[in-house]
Amino acid sequence: MRTIREDAAAGVGAGVWRAPGRVNVIGEHTDYNDGFVLPIALPHAARATVRARQDGVLSLYSEQGQGPAVELDVRTLTPGGVDGWARYPAAVVWALREAGYPVGGADVHIDSDVPTGAGLSSSAAIECVVAAAFNDLHGLGLDRPELARLAQYAENAFVGVPCGIMDQMASVCARRGAALFLDTRDLSSRHVPFDIESAGLRLLVIDTRMKHDLADGEYAKLRAACARACGLLGLPSLRDLDPRDLPAALARLPRDLVPLVRHVVSENTRVEQAVALLDAGEPRALGPVLTAGHLSLRDDYGVSCSATDLAVDAAVEAGALGARMTGGGFGGSVLALVDTGTALTVAGAVKRAFRRAGRRIPRIFAASASAGARRIT
């Protein structure tokens, strides 16, 4: 009997797919408010070798997981019924069946180099690579935004994390050398040039090693608070609040909601500013926009932490053009825009700052805008 990898190589009811993680250039906590985001896909990705099977068994194995394969019956998948990393691929199969697609079992072998707990969408990469594989193996004909919506639904309804759709859209729709300017209300998007290397720049990703976990409840509380603000203002979403009307709107809100609303409205404006700068061929001018975004996330939205603040401060002091935390917050990663010639200096300064503070030394790498989910065999 041939192995799954032999079948994938031969194209016999099997194949290999990849879907990347993402880093968000700007536009944090705007996606669940129908706002704008500007992510790029990372070179780091989840790869899935998948072979269809006819017995209804979903066999899930991860190179990064501990223990043997997890075996599940696709007919009895239930939200909350799967633990650990396996809940993400299982969620996608459940979501496909809930949507009426008669997908069956499969052997799924996952190998991912997307850092986990770093706010770089390692879970979305797993969801999207499984969605892409089942779409191709079963000839479902789902387009990329549909795959993203299905993967988001899987995480919301099966895993229980009320995430927006940015991560999944970035993972399936990104292009090499471009950032994805996405309107999360209608999923309209445009690829904006992001070849910063040609401009003598690098985008450093600083994984603080402070674990980021959206399932701890804080994210859900923030989302609920934004919904409460909309109700008080009589708006469908915070996206509908014109920046010119912001002062009057804030005056109508209770004190605890004021900074949250101020962040979301100002962050949408920063995304538009960043897109305009990239369209104009001025990526160096992104620096102050990034730093302003971090101050808003720290002071208004309250999702930064001592580790991400330390990384931002150390990077800027060492010569970064701008820096900010990226992702949902409560830990995770920071990005810093630097001149190519100062990249090592900035990275070294950040590591020394963490060492002096008695913290784990962060992982730092340069991110280039990469391609979205695709079959690679």
Short mmCIF file of C-alpha atoms in Angstrom, two decimals:
data_model
loop_
_atom_site.label_atom_id
_atom_site.label_comp_id
_atom_site.label_asym_id
_atom_site.label_seq_id
_atom_site.Cartn_x
_atom_site.Cartn_y
_atom_site.Cartn_z
CA MET A 1 0.00 0.00 0.00
CA ARG A 2 1.37 3.36 -0.99
CA THR A 3 1.95 6.08 1.56
CA ILE A 4 0.07 9.38 1.50
CA ARG A 5 3.18 11.12 0.19
CA GLU A 6 3.58 8.59 -2.62
CA ASP A 7 -0.06 9.12 -3.61
CA ALA A 8 0.43 12.88 -3.48
CA ALA A 9 3.48 12.65 -5.73
CA ALA A 10 1.54 10.45 -8.14
CA GLY A 11 -1.56 12.66 -8.02
CA VAL A 12 -3.76 9.72 -7.03
CA GLY A 13 -6.60 11.33 -5.09
CA ALA A 14 -4.03 13.30 -3.14
CA GLY A 15 -1.79 16.33 -3.26
CA VAL A 16 0.16 18.91 -1.32
CA TRP A 17 -1.10 22.40 -0.58
CA ARG A 18 0.32 25.40 1.28
CA ALA A 19 -1.29 28.43 2.93
CA PRO A 20 0.73 31.20 4.58
CA GLY A 21 0.53 33.01 7.85
CA ARG A 22 0.20 36.77 7.72
CA VAL A 23 1.48 39.95 9.28
CA ASN A 24 -0.78 42.97 9.30
CA VAL A 25 0.96 46.15 8.17
CA ILE A 26 -1.80 48.36 9.62
CA GLY A 27 -5.46 48.03 10.53
CA GLU A 28 -5.86 46.30 13.88
CA HIS A 29 -9.24 45.42 15.44
CA THR A 30 -10.98 46.99 12.46
CA ASP A 31 -11.98 43.79 10.66
CA TYR A 32 -14.82 42.86 13.03
CA ASN A 33 -15.97 46.48 12.80
CA ASP A 34 -16.47 46.30 9.00
CA GLY A 35 -13.35 48.40 8.50
CA PHE A 36 -10.14 48.40 6.46
CA VAL A 37 -7.01 46.26 6.87
CA LEU A 38 -3.69 45.99 5.05
CA PRO A 39 -1.99 42.61 5.62
CA ILE A 40 0.72 40.78 3.70
CA ALA A 41 1.21 37.02 3.55
CA LEU A 42 4.38 35.69 5.14
CA PRO A 43 6.89 33.31 3.56
CA HIS A 44 6.07 31.02 6.49
CA ALA A 45 3.22 28.62 5.74
CA ALA A 46 1.29 25.52 6.73
CA ARG A 47 1.71 22.66 4.24
CA ALA A 48 -0.80 19.86 4.06
CA THR A 49 -0.39 16.54 2.31
CA VAL A 50 -3.95 15.28 1.89
CA ARG A 51 -5.39 12.03 0.56
CA ALA A 52 -9.12 11.38 0.29
CA ARG A 53 -10.52 8.25 1.89
CA GLN A 54 -13.91 6.58 1.62
CA ASP A 55 -14.60 5.38 5.15
CA GLY A 56 -15.60 8.73 6.69
CA VAL A 57 -12.51 8.86 8.91
CA LEU A 58 -10.60 12.13 9.22
CA SER A 59 -7.05 11.26 10.24
CA LEU A 60 -5.06 14.32 11.33
CA TYR A 61 -1.33 14.35 11.96
CA SER A 62 0.96 17.31 12.68
CA GLU A 63 4.74 17.33 12.51
CA GLN A 64 4.66 19.96 15.26
CA GLY A 65 2.08 18.19 17.41
CA GLN A 66 2.76 15.68 20.13
CA GLY A 67 1.52 12.15 19.90
CA PRO A 68 -0.03 10.02 17.15
CA ALA A 69 -2.58 10.98 14.55
CA VAL A 70 -6.01 12.11 15.75
CA GLU A 71 -8.79 10.06 14.14
CA LEU A 72 -12.32 11.47 13.92
CA ASP A 73 -15.57 10.49 12.23
CA VAL A 74 -16.63 13.32 9.91
CA ARG A 75 -20.29 12.46 10.52
CA THR A 76 -20.06 13.13 14.25
CA LEU A 77 -17.93 16.29 14.30
CA THR A 78 -19.41 18.71 16.82
CA PRO A 79 -18.34 22.21 17.94
CA GLY A 80 -16.37 21.88 21.15
CA GLY A 81 -15.82 18.17 20.58
CA VAL A 82 -12.20 18.34 19.42
CA ASP A 83 -9.28 19.63 21.48
CA GLY A 84 -5.87 21.06 20.70
CA TRP A 85 -4.45 21.84 17.28
CA ALA A 86 -6.70 19.23 15.59
CA ARG A 87 -9.79 21.39 16.16
CA TYR A 88 -8.67 23.78 13.38
CA PRO A 89 -8.56 21.31 10.47
CA ALA A 90 -11.57 19.45 11.90
CA ALA A 91 -13.48 22.74 12.03
CA VAL A 92 -13.05 23.25 8.29
CA VAL A 93 -14.36 19.79 7.42
CA TRP A 94 -17.32 20.36 9.76
CA ALA A 95 -18.01 23.78 8.19
CA LEU A 96 -17.96 22.32 4.67
CA ARG A 97 -20.47 19.66 5.66
CA GLU A 98 -22.63 22.25 7.46
CA ALA A 99 -22.66 24.27 4.22
CA GLY A 100 -24.01 21.25 2.35
CA TYR A 101 -20.84 20.01 0.67
CA PRO A 102 -20.72 16.20 0.88
CA VAL A 103 -17.04 15.91 1.77
CA GLY A 104 -15.84 12.73 3.38
CA GLY A 105 -12.81 11.53 5.27
CA ALA A 106 -9.18 12.12 4.48
CA ASP A 107 -5.65 11.58 5.69
CA VAL A 108 -4.24 15.03 6.47
CA HIS A 109 -0.53 15.42 7.27
CA ILE A 110 0.34 19.00 8.33
CA ASP A 111 3.77 20.59 8.61
CA SER A 112 3.90 24.29 9.47
CA ASP A 113 6.69 26.78 10.08
CA VAL A 114 4.35 29.65 11.02
CA PRO A 115 5.33 30.61 14.59
CA THR A 116 2.53 29.67 16.99
CA GLY A 117 1.22 32.04 19.65
CA ALA A 118 2.92 34.96 17.88
CA GLY A 119 -0.13 36.68 16.40
CA LEU A 120 0.91 35.63 12.88
CA SER A 121 -2.19 33.55 12.06
CA SER A 122 -0.81 30.07 12.44
CA SER A 123 -4.36 28.79 13.01
CA ALA A 124 -5.75 30.54 9.92
CA ALA A 125 -2.94 29.02 7.84
CA ILE A 126 -4.03 25.52 8.94
CA GLU A 127 -7.69 26.29 8.28
CA CYS A 128 -7.01 27.73 4.84
CA VAL A 129 -4.68 24.99 3.68
CA VAL A 130 -7.27 22.35 4.59
CA ALA A 131 -10.05 24.36 2.92
CA ALA A 132 -7.99 24.72 -0.26
CA ALA A 133 -7.16 21.01 -0.30
CA PHE A 134 -10.76 19.84 0.15
CA ASN A 135 -11.93 22.39 -2.43
CA ASP A 136 -9.59 20.91 -5.03
CA LEU A 137 -9.92 17.23 -4.10
CA HIS A 138 -13.72 17.37 -4.18
CA GLY A 139 -14.04 19.84 -7.08
CA LEU A 140 -16.21 22.18 -5.01
CA GLY A 141 -15.48 25.25 -7.14
CA LEU A 142 -15.31 27.69 -4.22
CA ASP A 143 -13.56 30.96 -5.03
CA ARG A 144 -10.98 32.49 -2.71
CA PRO A 145 -13.28 34.82 -0.74
CA GLU A 146 -15.69 31.91 -0.25
CA LEU A 147 -12.86 29.78 1.12
CA ALA A 148 -11.94 32.59 3.50
CA ARG A 149 -15.52 32.99 4.71
CA LEU A 150 -15.82 29.26 5.29
CA ALA A 151 -12.53 29.15 7.24
CA GLN A 152 -13.62 32.11 9.35
CA TYR A 153 -16.97 30.44 10.07
CA ALA A 154 -15.10 27.30 11.10
CA GLU A 155 -13.05 29.23 13.65
CA ASN A 156 -16.04 31.23 14.93
CA ALA A 157 -18.59 28.44 15.21
CA PHE A 158 -16.50 25.31 15.81
CA VAL A 159 -13.38 26.55 17.62
CA GLY A 160 -15.25 29.33 19.42
CA VAL A 161 -13.01 32.28 18.58
CA PRO A 162 -15.00 35.31 17.31
CA CYS A 163 -12.25 36.44 14.91
CA GLY A 164 -12.78 38.73 11.95
CA ILE A 165 -12.00 37.65 8.42
CA MET A 166 -8.69 39.40 7.79
CA ASP A 167 -6.46 36.43 8.62
CA GLN A 168 -8.24 34.02 6.30
CA MET A 169 -8.51 36.54 3.44
CA ALA A 170 -4.80 37.30 3.68
CA SER A 171 -3.93 33.61 3.70
CA VAL A 172 -5.93 32.77 0.57
CA CYS A 173 -5.91 36.03 -1.43
CA ALA A 174 -2.47 37.57 -0.94
CA ARG A 175 -0.03 38.06 -3.81
CA ARG A 176 3.73 38.12 -3.92
CA GLY A 177 5.12 41.66 -3.73
CA ALA A 178 1.80 43.20 -2.67
CA ALA A 179 -0.22 44.08 0.41
CA LEU A 180 -3.93 43.27 0.45
CA PHE A 181 -6.05 46.38 0.92
CA LEU A 182 -9.25 44.77 2.13
CA ASP A 183 -12.66 46.23 2.90
CA THR A 184 -13.95 43.71 5.41
CA ARG A 185 -17.56 44.79 4.95
CA ASP A 186 -17.98 43.49 1.41
CA LEU A 187 -14.62 41.70 0.96
CA SER A 188 -13.69 43.93 -1.97
CA SER A 189 -9.92 44.12 -2.17
CA ARG A 190 -7.03 45.57 -4.10
CA HIS A 191 -3.40 44.51 -4.24
CA VAL A 192 -1.16 47.45 -3.35
CA PRO A 193 2.56 47.40 -4.34
CA PHE A 194 4.69 46.37 -1.37
CA ASP A 195 8.15 45.82 -2.81
CA ILE A 196 9.85 47.69 0.00
CA GLU A 197 13.13 45.86 -0.58
CA SER A 198 13.58 47.80 -3.83
CA ALA A 199 13.25 50.98 -1.80
CA GLY A 200 16.09 49.92 0.47
CA LEU A 201 13.79 48.93 3.33
CA ARG A 202 13.06 45.84 5.39
CA LEU A 203 10.03 44.89 7.46
CA LEU A 204 11.25 43.14 10.58
CA VAL A 205 8.88 40.86 12.48
CA ILE A 206 9.77 40.61 16.16
CA ASP A 207 8.18 37.61 17.87
CA THR A 208 8.28 38.63 21.52
CA ARG A 209 7.62 35.04 22.63
CA MET A 210 4.86 36.39 24.84
CA LYS A 211 2.12 33.95 23.91
CA HIS A 212 -0.85 35.44 22.10
CA ASP A 213 -4.16 33.62 22.49
CA LEU A 214 -7.44 34.95 21.15
CA ALA A 215 -9.38 32.24 22.93
CA ASP A 216 -8.75 33.67 26.40
CA GLY A 217 -11.87 35.85 26.31
CA GLU A 218 -10.33 39.33 26.12
CA TYR A 219 -10.80 39.51 22.37
CA ALA A 220 -14.47 38.60 22.68
CA LYS A 221 -14.96 41.28 25.32
CA LEU A 222 -13.51 43.95 23.03
CA ARG A 223 -15.70 42.85 20.16
CA ALA A 224 -18.77 42.95 22.39
CA ALA A 225 -17.83 46.45 23.60
CA CYS A 226 -17.63 47.71 20.02
CA ALA A 227 -21.06 46.25 19.33
CA ARG A 228 -22.40 48.00 22.42
CA ALA A 229 -21.00 51.32 21.20
CA CYS A 230 -22.72 50.82 17.85
CA GLY A 231 -26.01 50.22 19.61
CA LEU A 232 -25.68 53.40 21.64
CA LEU A 233 -24.77 55.43 18.55
CA GLY A 234 -27.41 53.84 16.34
CA LEU A 235 -24.85 52.61 13.81
CA PRO A 236 -24.61 49.29 11.93
CA SER A 237 -20.88 49.26 12.69
CA LEU A 238 -18.10 51.61 13.77
CA ARG A 239 -17.07 51.73 10.12
CA ASP A 240 -20.10 54.00 9.60
CA LEU A 241 -18.85 56.68 11.99
CA ASP A 242 -17.40 59.53 9.93
CA PRO A 243 -14.12 60.81 11.44
CA ARG A 244 -15.53 64.35 11.25
CA ASP A 245 -18.36 63.27 13.57
CA LEU A 246 -16.08 61.50 16.03
CA PRO A 247 -15.90 64.23 18.74
CA ALA A 248 -19.70 64.52 18.94
CA ALA A 249 -20.09 60.73 18.98
CA LEU A 250 -17.56 60.30 21.78
CA ALA A 251 -19.44 62.83 23.88
CA ARG A 252 -22.49 60.52 23.77
CA LEU A 253 -20.68 57.41 24.99
CA PRO A 254 -19.83 56.14 28.46
CA ARG A 255 -16.23 56.66 29.47
CA ASP A 256 -15.14 53.03 28.99
CA LEU A 257 -16.19 52.98 25.31
CA VAL A 258 -14.64 56.30 24.27
CA PRO A 259 -11.04 55.09 23.70
CA LEU A 260 -12.17 51.94 21.88
CA VAL A 261 -14.25 53.88 19.39
CA ARG A 262 -11.52 56.49 18.95
CA HIS A 263 -9.03 53.75 18.07
CA VAL A 264 -11.23 52.02 15.49
CA VAL A 265 -12.12 55.25 13.66
CA SER A 266 -8.55 56.57 13.66
CA GLU A 267 -7.13 53.17 12.66
CA ASN A 268 -9.31 53.06 9.54
CA THR A 269 -7.89 56.46 8.62
CA ARG A 270 -4.34 55.17 9.13
CA VAL A 271 -5.00 52.26 6.76
CA GLU A 272 -6.13 54.69 4.07
CA GLN A 273 -3.06 56.85 4.71
CA ALA A 274 -0.77 53.83 4.36
CA VAL A 275 -2.39 52.77 1.08
CA ALA A 276 -2.04 56.29 -0.32
CA LEU A 277 1.67 56.33 0.59
CA LEU A 278 2.31 52.96 -1.04
CA ASP A 279 0.40 53.96 -4.17
CA ALA A 280 2.54 57.10 -4.32
CA GLY A 281 5.76 55.08 -4.05
CA GLU A 282 6.62 56.50 -0.62
CA PRO A 283 7.00 53.46 1.66
CA ARG A 284 9.52 55.24 3.91
CA ALA A 285 6.74 57.56 5.05
CA LEU A 286 4.89 54.58 6.54
CA GLY A 287 7.05 54.75 9.64
CA PRO A 288 5.15 57.45 11.57
CA VAL A 289 1.82 55.85 10.61
CA LEU A 290 2.93 52.55 12.14
CA THR A 291 4.11 54.17 15.36
CA ALA A 292 0.89 56.18 15.67
CA GLY A 293 -1.02 52.93 15.28
CA HIS A 294 0.91 51.38 18.15
CA LEU A 295 0.25 54.31 20.46
CA SER A 296 -3.46 53.99 19.70
CA LEU A 297 -3.44 50.25 20.38
CA ARG A 298 -1.51 50.80 23.60
CA ASP A 299 -3.28 53.84 25.01
CA ASP A 300 -6.81 53.62 23.57
CA TYR A 301 -7.52 49.97 22.80
CA GLY A 302 -5.43 48.59 25.66
CA VAL A 303 -4.18 45.48 23.87
CA SER A 304 -0.44 46.03 24.01
CA CYS A 305 1.68 44.64 26.84
CA SER A 306 5.07 45.26 28.40
CA ALA A 307 6.85 42.93 25.93
CA THR A 308 5.41 44.53 22.80
CA ASP A 309 5.94 48.04 24.19
CA LEU A 310 9.57 47.17 24.95
CA ALA A 311 10.13 45.89 21.41
CA VAL A 312 8.58 49.00 19.83
CA ASP A 313 10.52 51.41 22.04
CA ALA A 314 13.84 49.63 21.51
CA ALA A 315 13.36 49.44 17.73
CA VAL A 316 12.49 53.12 17.36
CA GLU A 317 15.34 54.21 19.63
CA ALA A 318 17.75 52.15 17.51
CA GLY A 319 16.69 53.88 14.30
CA ALA A 320 13.58 52.11 13.02
CA LEU A 321 11.43 54.39 10.86
CA GLY A 322 8.39 53.17 12.77
CA ALA A 323 7.16 50.17 14.74
CA ARG A 324 3.98 48.74 16.21
CA MET A 325 2.45 45.62 17.67
CA THR A 326 0.62 43.52 15.12
CA GLY A 327 -2.21 41.05 15.55
CA GLY A 328 -4.88 40.85 18.22
CA GLY A 329 -2.59 41.89 21.03
CA PHE A 330 -2.03 40.60 24.59
CA GLY A 331 1.41 39.45 23.44
CA GLY A 332 2.47 38.25 20.02
CA SER A 333 4.62 40.15 17.58
CA VAL A 334 5.84 43.61 16.65
CA LEU A 335 6.78 44.83 13.20
CA ALA A 336 9.43 47.46 12.54
CA LEU A 337 10.11 49.30 9.28
CA VAL A 338 13.86 49.81 8.92
CA ASP A 339 16.48 50.82 6.38
CA THR A 340 18.22 47.74 5.02
CA GLY A 341 21.54 48.96 6.38
CA THR A 342 20.22 49.28 9.92
CA ALA A 343 18.28 46.02 10.12
CA LEU A 344 20.97 44.18 12.08
CA THR A 345 21.49 47.16 14.36
CA VAL A 346 17.80 47.40 15.19
CA ALA A 347 17.47 43.64 15.69
CA GLY A 348 20.49 43.63 17.99
CA ALA A 349 19.17 46.56 20.03
CA VAL A 350 15.84 44.81 20.56
CA LYS A 351 17.53 41.61 21.70
CA ARG A 352 19.76 43.51 24.13
CA ALA A 353 16.75 45.35 25.56
CA PHE A 354 14.99 42.03 26.21
CA ARG A 355 18.12 40.54 27.75
CA ARG A 356 18.51 43.51 30.11
CA ALA A 357 14.86 43.17 31.10
CA GLY A 358 15.37 39.49 31.94
CA ARG A 359 13.06 38.34 29.14
CA ARG A 360 13.37 35.55 26.60
CA ILE A 361 15.27 36.71 23.53
CA PRO A 362 12.78 37.38 20.70
CA ARG A 363 12.85 35.70 17.31
CA ILE A 364 13.38 38.30 14.60
CA PHE A 365 13.11 37.86 10.84
CA ALA A 366 12.56 40.00 7.76
CA ALA A 367 9.16 39.50 6.13
CA SER A 368 8.54 39.83 2.41
CA ALA A 369 5.08 39.92 0.84
CA SER A 370 4.35 36.38 -0.33
CA ALA A 371 1.69 34.46 -2.25
CA GLY A 372 -1.56 33.08 -0.84
CA ALA A 373 -2.87 29.52 -0.63
CA ARG A 374 -2.17 27.20 -3.53
CA ARG A 375 -1.56 23.62 -4.56
CA ILE A 376 2.16 22.90 -4.85
CA THR A 377 2.14 19.42 -6.44
#
